[in-house]
Amino acid sequence: MNDRTMVGASVSMATLSLYEHTGRQLDRLCEAIGFDKIDKRPRELLRQLLGPGGARSLADPPLFPSNVADDTTPVEFSLAFDTTGECAIRVLGESIGTPTQRDFLDTVADEYHLDTTRLDTLGDLFLPDGERQGPFSLWYSLIFRAGRDPKIKLYLNPQISGPAMAAPLVSEGFRRLRIPGAFAPVIEHALPRREQDSFAFFALDLDRGPRSRVKVYVAHEAAECSDVERAAELVPGIDPLQIREFCAFLGGGKGPFRDRPLISSYSFIEGDRDHPSNYSLYFPIRSYVPDDGVALARVHAILAQYDFDGAKLDEAIAAISGRRLRDGVGLIPHVSLRLGEFGSGITVYLSSEAYRVMPARRRPVLGIPL
């Protein structure tokens, strides 16, 4: 059984375009979570986001290797469980074959009443003319909730002008967005280990309102659990035990986690000055399990810890993929724990696997016997 038939449905994936394949996955995912079938905006936004490259057949190699997913698919899904009882579906994506990465934003800005003011303020920093470095320039997140208008968020690359410029870019970004006092505390709590901690993403919500966020993400190479506990301390009221248990449930211990890095993020909203309102920890579970069967068992355990309905996750996985979980690793690439004053919960990320299923490992991971 090859990679394509493992993922596949009744129609051979080779006959589908990238958009047709990922659009069908999104339709099934929305249906599984109980969204109104009449609402066609999720699929239409996905089509617009992918751009002309979305029409390319999956039988052909991708136009370029996107870093959104391990198999170069420029789409990643996620299911967000909120402490309010709601579930959100998110799509992280990258435009393909468009003249500029802003084409999607310019196309949908008026229809969805997007506020691009902050991006315009930062454009020369994070989208400079000339040569750009790093794994990406501009990614988008589409956020869907039942009965509500979609929201859109974008991700910028702090290392776009090289790793050495990442901290100065973030500092200047905070200054221009009128939260200059945020930079020093972030450095103190999240980047104390010099070469092992680095800025990974700078993100902006594009909706208007007092809870429209500015987010900064920090990657922690070879981190111990204590390193991300320190990072979380910047947000008042977070219990370090939650961080410790999250790492233990998903990673089988307290580290060090030497494969893919753990990632911290801070969310700043209107009124925040030197302390963010929320902290999130992203755990790259695919690097610390032998296969997706083990990953799902661990994710079920952490969902149960927070009284979330694991059956919804099972339905979401069935909507995305038909393969056996033990036959690959990376269908569940990472899991995040969101803590703070608003938007707390757990998000489980799901790979489209449009181009490839990453092979399962048949060896111990972090010393855990198989």
GROMACS .gro file of C-alpha atoms in nm:
model
  370
    1MET     CA    1   0.000   0.000   0.000
    2ASN     CA    2   0.159   0.329  -0.106
    3ASP     CA    3   0.139   0.670   0.059
    4ARG     CA    4  -0.133   0.803  -0.168
    5THR     CA    5  -0.373   0.511  -0.128
    6MET     CA    6  -0.318   0.518   0.249
    7VAL     CA    7  -0.447   0.873   0.268
    8GLY     CA    8  -0.699   0.833  -0.001
    9ALA     CA    9  -1.066   0.816  -0.040
   10SER     CA   10  -1.252   0.647  -0.322
   11VAL     CA   11  -1.104   0.882  -0.584
   12SER     CA   12  -0.732   0.845  -0.662
   13MET     CA   13  -0.546   1.144  -0.525
   14ALA     CA   14  -0.343   1.166  -0.845
   15THR     CA   15  -0.657   1.279  -1.030
   16LEU     CA   16  -0.720   1.565  -0.787
   17SER     CA   17  -0.576   1.912  -0.766
   18LEU     CA   18  -0.425   2.037  -0.444
   19TYR     CA   19  -0.731   2.256  -0.387
   20GLU     CA   20  -0.978   1.974  -0.462
   21HIS     CA   21  -0.808   1.743  -0.215
   22THR     CA   22  -0.767   1.992   0.069
   23GLY     CA   23  -1.111   2.143  -0.002
   24ARG     CA   24  -1.276   1.804   0.041
   25GLN     CA   25  -1.086   1.753   0.365
   26LEU     CA   26  -1.205   2.091   0.490
   27ASP     CA   27  -1.567   2.018   0.391
   28ARG     CA   28  -1.561   1.689   0.582
   29LEU     CA   29  -1.392   1.850   0.880
   30CYS     CA   30  -1.654   2.126   0.901
   31GLU     CA   31  -1.932   1.869   0.873
   32ALA     CA   32  -1.778   1.651   1.144
   33ILE     CA   33  -1.766   1.945   1.388
   34GLY     CA   34  -2.125   2.040   1.311
   35PHE     CA   35  -2.087   2.350   1.095
   36ASP     CA   36  -2.369   2.454   0.864
   37LYS     CA   37  -2.328   2.284   0.524
   38ILE     CA   38  -2.480   2.588   0.356
   39ASP     CA   39  -2.184   2.806   0.452
   40LYS     CA   40  -1.938   2.777   0.163
   41ARG     CA   41  -1.702   3.044   0.291
   42PRO     CA   42  -1.443   2.807   0.441
   43ARG     CA   43  -1.382   2.630   0.111
   44GLU     CA   44  -1.392   2.951  -0.092
   45LEU     CA   45  -1.141   3.120   0.137
   46LEU     CA   46  -0.915   2.817   0.107
   47ARG     CA   47  -0.935   2.839  -0.275
   48GLN     CA   48  -0.846   3.207  -0.266
   49LEU     CA   49  -0.564   3.149  -0.020
   50LEU     CA   50  -0.396   2.876  -0.223
   51GLY     CA   51  -0.408   3.090  -0.535
   52PRO     CA   52  -0.336   2.961  -0.887
   53GLY     CA   53  -0.110   2.688  -0.753
   54GLY     CA   54  -0.409   2.523  -0.590
   55ALA     CA   55  -0.520   2.403  -0.935
   56ARG     CA   56  -0.200   2.202  -0.977
   57SER     CA   57  -0.246   1.825  -0.988
   58LEU     CA   58  -0.116   1.622  -0.695
   59ALA     CA   59   0.041   1.395  -0.957
   60ASP     CA   60   0.286   1.679  -1.024
   61PRO     CA   61   0.551   1.792  -0.777
   62PRO     CA   62   0.470   2.108  -0.581
   63LEU     CA   63   0.575   2.440  -0.727
   64PHE     CA   64   0.795   2.492  -0.422
   65PRO     CA   65   0.847   2.303  -0.095
   66SER     CA   66   0.626   2.481   0.157
   67ASN     CA   67   0.734   2.467   0.520
   68VAL     CA   68   0.375   2.468   0.646
   69ALA     CA   69   0.386   2.086   0.664
   70ASP     CA   70   0.655   1.819   0.664
   71ASP     CA   71   0.546   1.678   0.327
   72THR     CA   72   0.554   2.028   0.166
   73THR     CA   73   0.173   2.062   0.153
   74PRO     CA   74   0.100   2.436   0.196
   75VAL     CA   75  -0.204   2.362   0.416
   76GLU     CA   76  -0.241   2.247   0.777
   77PHE     CA   77  -0.569   2.205   0.964
   78SER     CA   78  -0.632   2.234   1.337
   79LEU     CA   79  -0.913   2.183   1.584
   80ALA     CA   80  -0.922   2.425   1.877
   81PHE     CA   81  -1.099   2.317   2.196
   82ASP     CA   82  -1.195   2.622   2.403
   83THR     CA   83  -1.275   2.630   2.773
   84THR     CA   84  -1.598   2.805   2.672
   85GLY     CA   85  -1.715   2.476   2.522
   86GLU     CA   86  -1.677   2.592   2.162
   87CYS     CA   87  -1.465   2.434   1.892
   88ALA     CA   88  -1.295   2.626   1.614
   89ILE     CA   89  -1.152   2.495   1.288
   90ARG     CA   90  -0.839   2.664   1.165
   91VAL     CA   91  -0.650   2.642   0.838
   92LEU     CA   92  -0.287   2.751   0.819
   93GLY     CA   93  -0.183   2.811   0.459
   94GLU     CA   94   0.055   2.966   0.213
   95SER     CA   95  -0.031   3.111  -0.127
   96ILE     CA   96   0.122   2.941  -0.430
   97GLY     CA   97   0.194   3.088  -0.771
   98THR     CA   98   0.082   3.442  -0.692
   99PRO     CA   99   0.290   3.749  -0.786
  100THR     CA  100   0.315   3.851  -0.419
  101GLN     CA  101   0.220   3.689  -0.090
  102ARG     CA  102  -0.013   3.982  -0.021
  103ASP     CA  103  -0.240   3.905  -0.316
  104PHE     CA  104  -0.473   3.693  -0.103
  105LEU     CA  105  -0.502   3.965   0.160
  106ASP     CA  106  -0.572   4.233  -0.098
  107THR     CA  107  -0.842   4.013  -0.254
  108VAL     CA  108  -1.040   3.945   0.064
  109ALA     CA  109  -0.971   4.254   0.279
  110ASP     CA  110  -1.284   4.448   0.186
  111GLU     CA  111  -1.524   4.153   0.188
  112TYR     CA  112  -1.418   4.044   0.538
  113HIS     CA  113  -1.360   4.395   0.678
  114LEU     CA  114  -0.996   4.328   0.754
  115ASP     CA  115  -0.778   4.586   0.920
  116THR     CA  116  -0.436   4.593   0.752
  117THR     CA  117  -0.311   4.903   0.936
  118ARG     CA  118  -0.067   4.716   1.160
  119LEU     CA  119   0.071   4.515   0.869
  120ASP     CA  120   0.120   4.833   0.670
  121THR     CA  121   0.307   4.978   0.967
  122LEU     CA  122   0.544   4.679   0.974
  123GLY     CA  123   0.572   4.605   0.602
  124ASP     CA  124   0.921   4.743   0.545
  125LEU     CA  125   1.050   4.540   0.842
  126PHE     CA  126   0.899   4.198   0.775
  127LEU     CA  127   0.835   4.215   0.399
  128PRO     CA  128   1.143   4.400   0.274
  129ASP     CA  129   1.230   4.451  -0.088
  130GLY     CA  130   1.512   4.239  -0.222
  131GLU     CA  131   1.643   3.906  -0.097
  132ARG     CA  132   1.453   3.740   0.185
  133GLN     CA  133   1.582   3.468   0.415
  134GLY     CA  134   1.426   3.195   0.628
  135PRO     CA  135   1.160   2.932   0.563
  136PHE     CA  136   0.874   3.164   0.462
  137SER     CA  137   0.761   3.521   0.402
  138LEU     CA  138   0.390   3.533   0.482
  139TRP     CA  139   0.147   3.268   0.606
  140TYR     CA  140  -0.223   3.303   0.680
  141SER     CA  141  -0.456   3.140   0.931
  142LEU     CA  142  -0.827   3.110   0.851
  143ILE     CA  143  -1.039   3.072   1.166
  144PHE     CA  144  -1.392   2.933   1.148
  145ARG     CA  145  -1.651   2.910   1.424
  146ALA     CA  146  -2.008   2.790   1.384
  147GLY     CA  147  -2.249   3.077   1.319
  148ARG     CA  148  -1.979   3.345   1.300
  149ASP     CA  149  -1.794   3.528   1.029
  150PRO     CA  150  -1.449   3.387   0.952
  151LYS     CA  151  -1.144   3.559   1.099
  152ILE     CA  152  -0.802   3.585   0.941
  153LYS     CA  153  -0.461   3.607   1.101
  154LEU     CA  154  -0.120   3.639   0.938
  155TYR     CA  155   0.228   3.524   1.030
  156LEU     CA  156   0.546   3.716   0.951
  157ASN     CA  157   0.902   3.586   0.963
  158PRO     CA  158   1.131   3.761   1.217
  159GLN     CA  159   1.433   3.603   1.043
  160ILE     CA  160   1.340   3.741   0.703
  161SER     CA  161   1.660   3.951   0.699
  162GLY     CA  162   1.871   3.683   0.869
  163PRO     CA  163   1.885   3.536   1.222
  164ALA     CA  164   2.099   3.820   1.356
  165MET     CA  165   1.828   4.072   1.267
  166ALA     CA  166   1.538   3.884   1.430
  167ALA     CA  167   1.558   4.048   1.773
  168PRO     CA  168   1.599   4.403   1.632
  169LEU     CA  169   1.300   4.347   1.401
  170VAL     CA  170   1.079   4.227   1.686
  171SER     CA  171   1.190   4.513   1.907
  172GLU     CA  172   1.116   4.771   1.638
  173GLY     CA  173   0.786   4.597   1.560
  174PHE     CA  174   0.678   4.629   1.922
  175ARG     CA  175   0.782   4.995   1.922
  176ARG     CA  176   0.580   5.076   1.612
  177LEU     CA  177   0.277   4.896   1.753
  178ARG     CA  178   0.306   5.103   2.071
  179ILE     CA  179   0.405   4.822   2.307
  180PRO     CA  180   0.779   4.894   2.338
  181GLY     CA  181   0.785   4.777   2.699
  182ALA     CA  182   0.699   4.424   2.590
  183PHE     CA  183   1.036   4.343   2.436
  184ALA     CA  184   1.263   4.330   2.743
  185PRO     CA  185   1.035   4.098   2.948
  186VAL     CA  186   1.002   3.861   2.650
  187ILE     CA  187   1.380   3.847   2.617
  188GLU     CA  188   1.420   3.785   2.990
  189HIS     CA  189   1.164   3.505   3.017
  190ALA     CA  190   1.172   3.334   2.677
  191LEU     CA  191   1.521   3.393   2.534
  192PRO     CA  192   1.772   3.361   2.819
  193ARG     CA  193   1.974   3.082   2.655
  194ARG     CA  194   2.126   3.287   2.372
  195GLU     CA  195   2.180   3.055   2.073
  196GLN     CA  196   1.917   2.799   2.182
  197ASP     CA  197   1.620   3.039   2.193
  198SER     CA  198   1.513   3.236   1.886
  199PHE     CA  199   1.221   3.434   1.748
  200ALA     CA  200   1.020   3.212   1.512
  201PHE     CA  201   0.703   3.405   1.415
  202PHE     CA  202   0.545   3.748   1.453
  203ALA     CA  203   0.167   3.735   1.404
  204LEU     CA  204  -0.120   3.981   1.369
  205ASP     CA  205  -0.496   3.938   1.393
  206LEU     CA  206  -0.662   4.126   1.108
  207ASP     CA  207  -0.998   4.190   1.273
  208ARG     CA  208  -1.081   4.516   1.447
  209GLY     CA  209  -1.151   4.527   1.817
  210PRO     CA  210  -0.991   4.539   2.163
  211ARG     CA  211  -0.900   4.168   2.154
  212SER     CA  212  -0.724   4.181   1.820
  213ARG     CA  213  -0.387   4.028   1.902
  214VAL     CA  214  -0.022   4.087   1.835
  215LYS     CA  215   0.164   3.759   1.891
  216VAL     CA  216   0.530   3.671   1.909
  217TYR     CA  217   0.664   3.315   1.902
  218VAL     CA  218   0.993   3.184   2.039
  219ALA     CA  219   1.152   2.848   1.951
  220HIS     CA  220   1.337   2.667   2.230
  221GLU     CA  221   1.599   2.421   2.103
  222ALA     CA  222   1.681   2.124   2.330
  223ALA     CA  223   1.458   2.271   2.601
  224GLU     CA  224   1.386   2.128   2.942
  225CYS     CA  225   1.036   2.166   3.076
  226SER     CA  226   1.176   2.421   3.321
  227ASP     CA  227   1.271   2.646   3.027
  228VAL     CA  228   0.912   2.677   2.905
  229GLU     CA  229   0.786   2.708   3.262
  230ARG     CA  230   1.009   3.014   3.291
  231ALA     CA  231   0.867   3.149   2.966
  232ALA     CA  232   0.509   3.101   3.090
  233GLU     CA  233   0.581   3.294   3.410
  234LEU     CA  234   0.562   3.619   3.213
  235VAL     CA  235   0.182   3.584   3.207
  236PRO     CA  236   0.046   3.635   3.561
  237GLY     CA  237  -0.154   3.354   3.717
  238ILE     CA  238  -0.031   3.057   3.513
  239ASP     CA  239   0.027   2.743   3.717
  240PRO     CA  240   0.364   2.588   3.619
  241LEU     CA  241   0.216   2.245   3.695
  242GLN     CA  242   0.000   2.278   3.383
  243ILE     CA  243   0.312   2.324   3.171
  244ARG     CA  244   0.488   2.033   3.342
  245GLU     CA  245   0.194   1.796   3.296
  246PHE     CA  246   0.151   1.898   2.932
  247CYS     CA  247   0.513   1.810   2.852
  248ALA     CA  248   0.488   1.486   3.049
  249PHE     CA  249   0.164   1.372   2.883
  250LEU     CA  250   0.281   1.447   2.529
  251GLY     CA  251   0.656   1.396   2.548
  252GLY     CA  252   0.685   1.125   2.809
  253GLY     CA  253   0.902   1.330   3.042
  254LYS     CA  254   1.049   1.667   3.127
  255GLY     CA  255   1.312   1.677   2.854
  256PRO     CA  256   1.546   1.782   2.723
  257PHE     CA  257   1.350   1.773   2.396
  258ARG     CA  258   1.632   1.756   2.141
  259ASP     CA  259   1.444   1.692   1.818
  260ARG     CA  260   1.208   1.967   1.698
  261PRO     CA  261   1.196   2.261   1.938
  262LEU     CA  262   0.917   2.349   2.177
  263ILE     CA  263   0.765   2.688   2.093
  264SER     CA  264   0.626   2.955   2.326
  265SER     CA  265   0.397   3.235   2.216
  266TYR     CA  266   0.269   3.550   2.385
  267SER     CA  267  -0.050   3.737   2.293
  268PHE     CA  268  -0.078   4.112   2.345
  269ILE     CA  269  -0.413   4.289   2.316
  270GLU     CA  270  -0.530   4.646   2.362
  271GLY     CA  271  -0.421   4.771   2.704
  272ASP     CA  272  -0.128   4.530   2.741
  273ARG     CA  273   0.203   4.707   2.788
  274ASP     CA  274   0.485   4.497   2.930
  275HIS     CA  275   0.293   4.178   3.014
  276PRO     CA  276   0.097   3.970   2.761
  277SER     CA  277  -0.255   3.846   2.833
  278ASN     CA  278  -0.199   3.490   2.714
  279TYR     CA  279   0.074   3.229   2.682
  280SER     CA  280   0.072   2.923   2.457
  281LEU     CA  281   0.305   2.625   2.445
  282TYR     CA  282   0.335   2.430   2.118
  283PHE     CA  283   0.460   2.074   2.149
  284PRO     CA  284   0.584   1.905   1.828
  285ILE     CA  285   0.450   1.564   1.923
  286ARG     CA  286   0.540   1.403   1.589
  287SER     CA  287   0.906   1.418   1.686
  288TYR     CA  288   0.857   1.233   2.014
  289VAL     CA  289   0.633   0.939   1.921
  290PRO     CA  290   0.690   0.639   1.693
  291ASP     CA  291   0.358   0.676   1.509
  292ASP     CA  292   0.024   0.857   1.509
  293GLY     CA  293  -0.148   0.585   1.710
  294VAL     CA  294   0.077   0.667   2.004
  295ALA     CA  295   0.032   1.040   1.939
  296LEU     CA  296  -0.348   1.011   1.948
  297ALA     CA  297  -0.340   0.815   2.274
  298ARG     CA  298  -0.129   1.084   2.436
  299VAL     CA  299  -0.350   1.364   2.301
  300HIS     CA  300  -0.660   1.186   2.430
  301ALA     CA  301  -0.499   1.177   2.775
  302ILE     CA  302  -0.437   1.552   2.783
  303LEU     CA  303  -0.785   1.630   2.645
  304ALA     CA  304  -0.937   1.418   2.922
  305GLN     CA  305  -0.727   1.606   3.177
  306TYR     CA  306  -0.907   1.924   3.071
  307ASP     CA  307  -1.250   1.761   3.022
  308PHE     CA  308  -1.255   1.808   2.645
  309ASP     CA  309  -1.444   1.565   2.423
  310GLY     CA  310  -1.190   1.337   2.258
  311ALA     CA  311  -1.458   1.193   2.030
  312LYS     CA  312  -1.460   1.521   1.836
  313LEU     CA  313  -1.092   1.476   1.765
  314ASP     CA  314  -1.154   1.121   1.641
  315GLU     CA  315  -1.422   1.254   1.405
  316ALA     CA  316  -1.187   1.527   1.284
  317ILE     CA  317  -0.910   1.277   1.211
  318ALA     CA  318  -1.152   1.052   1.021
  319ALA     CA  319  -1.255   1.355   0.814
  320ILE     CA  320  -0.894   1.428   0.720
  321SER     CA  321  -0.748   1.083   0.666
  322GLY     CA  322  -0.848   0.722   0.604
  323ARG     CA  323  -0.515   0.560   0.678
  324ARG     CA  324  -0.419   0.348   0.976
  325LEU     CA  325  -0.258   0.565   1.239
  326ARG     CA  326   0.024   0.322   1.305
  327ASP     CA  327   0.132   0.342   0.939
  328GLY     CA  328   0.276   0.693   0.964
  329VAL     CA  329   0.378   0.979   1.190
  330GLY     CA  330   0.290   1.345   1.154
  331LEU     CA  331  -0.084   1.335   1.088
  332ILE     CA  332  -0.089   1.495   1.436
  333PRO     CA  333   0.219   1.718   1.406
  334HIS     CA  334   0.182   1.929   1.719
  335VAL     CA  335  -0.048   2.023   2.004
  336SER     CA  336  -0.078   2.355   2.185
  337LEU     CA  337  -0.188   2.454   2.534
  338ARG     CA  338  -0.337   2.804   2.556
  339LEU     CA  339  -0.345   2.975   2.895
  340GLY     CA  340  -0.439   3.321   3.020
  341GLU     CA  341  -0.720   3.571   3.050
  342PHE     CA  342  -0.898   3.479   2.726
  343GLY     CA  343  -0.897   3.206   2.463
  344SER     CA  344  -0.772   2.928   2.691
  345GLY     CA  345  -0.786   2.570   2.568
  346ILE     CA  346  -0.605   2.305   2.365
  347THR     CA  347  -0.548   2.299   1.991
  348VAL     CA  348  -0.466   1.982   1.798
  349TYR     CA  349  -0.307   2.027   1.456
  350LEU     CA  350  -0.375   1.790   1.166
  351SER     CA  351  -0.169   1.746   0.849
  352SER     CA  352  -0.334   1.716   0.509
  353GLU     CA  353  -0.065   1.470   0.391
  354ALA     CA  354  -0.155   1.564   0.034
  355TYR     CA  355   0.188   1.474  -0.102
  356ARG     CA  356   0.322   1.215   0.134
  357VAL     CA  357   0.269   1.021   0.456
  358MET     CA  358   0.583   1.042   0.668
  359PRO     CA  359   0.695   0.690   0.769
  360ALA     CA  360   0.646   0.565   1.123
  361ARG     CA  361   0.952   0.516   1.338
  362ARG     CA  362   1.039   0.171   1.462
  363ARG     CA  363   1.279   0.271   1.732
  364PRO     CA  364   1.258   0.407   2.086
  365VAL     CA  365   1.175   0.775   2.119
  366LEU     CA  366   1.326   0.958   2.417
  367GLY     CA  367   1.423   0.620   2.560
  368ILE     CA  368   1.065   0.495   2.572
  369PRO     CA  369   1.051   0.128   2.460
  370LEU     CA  370   0.812   0.042   2.175
   0.00000   0.00000   0.00000
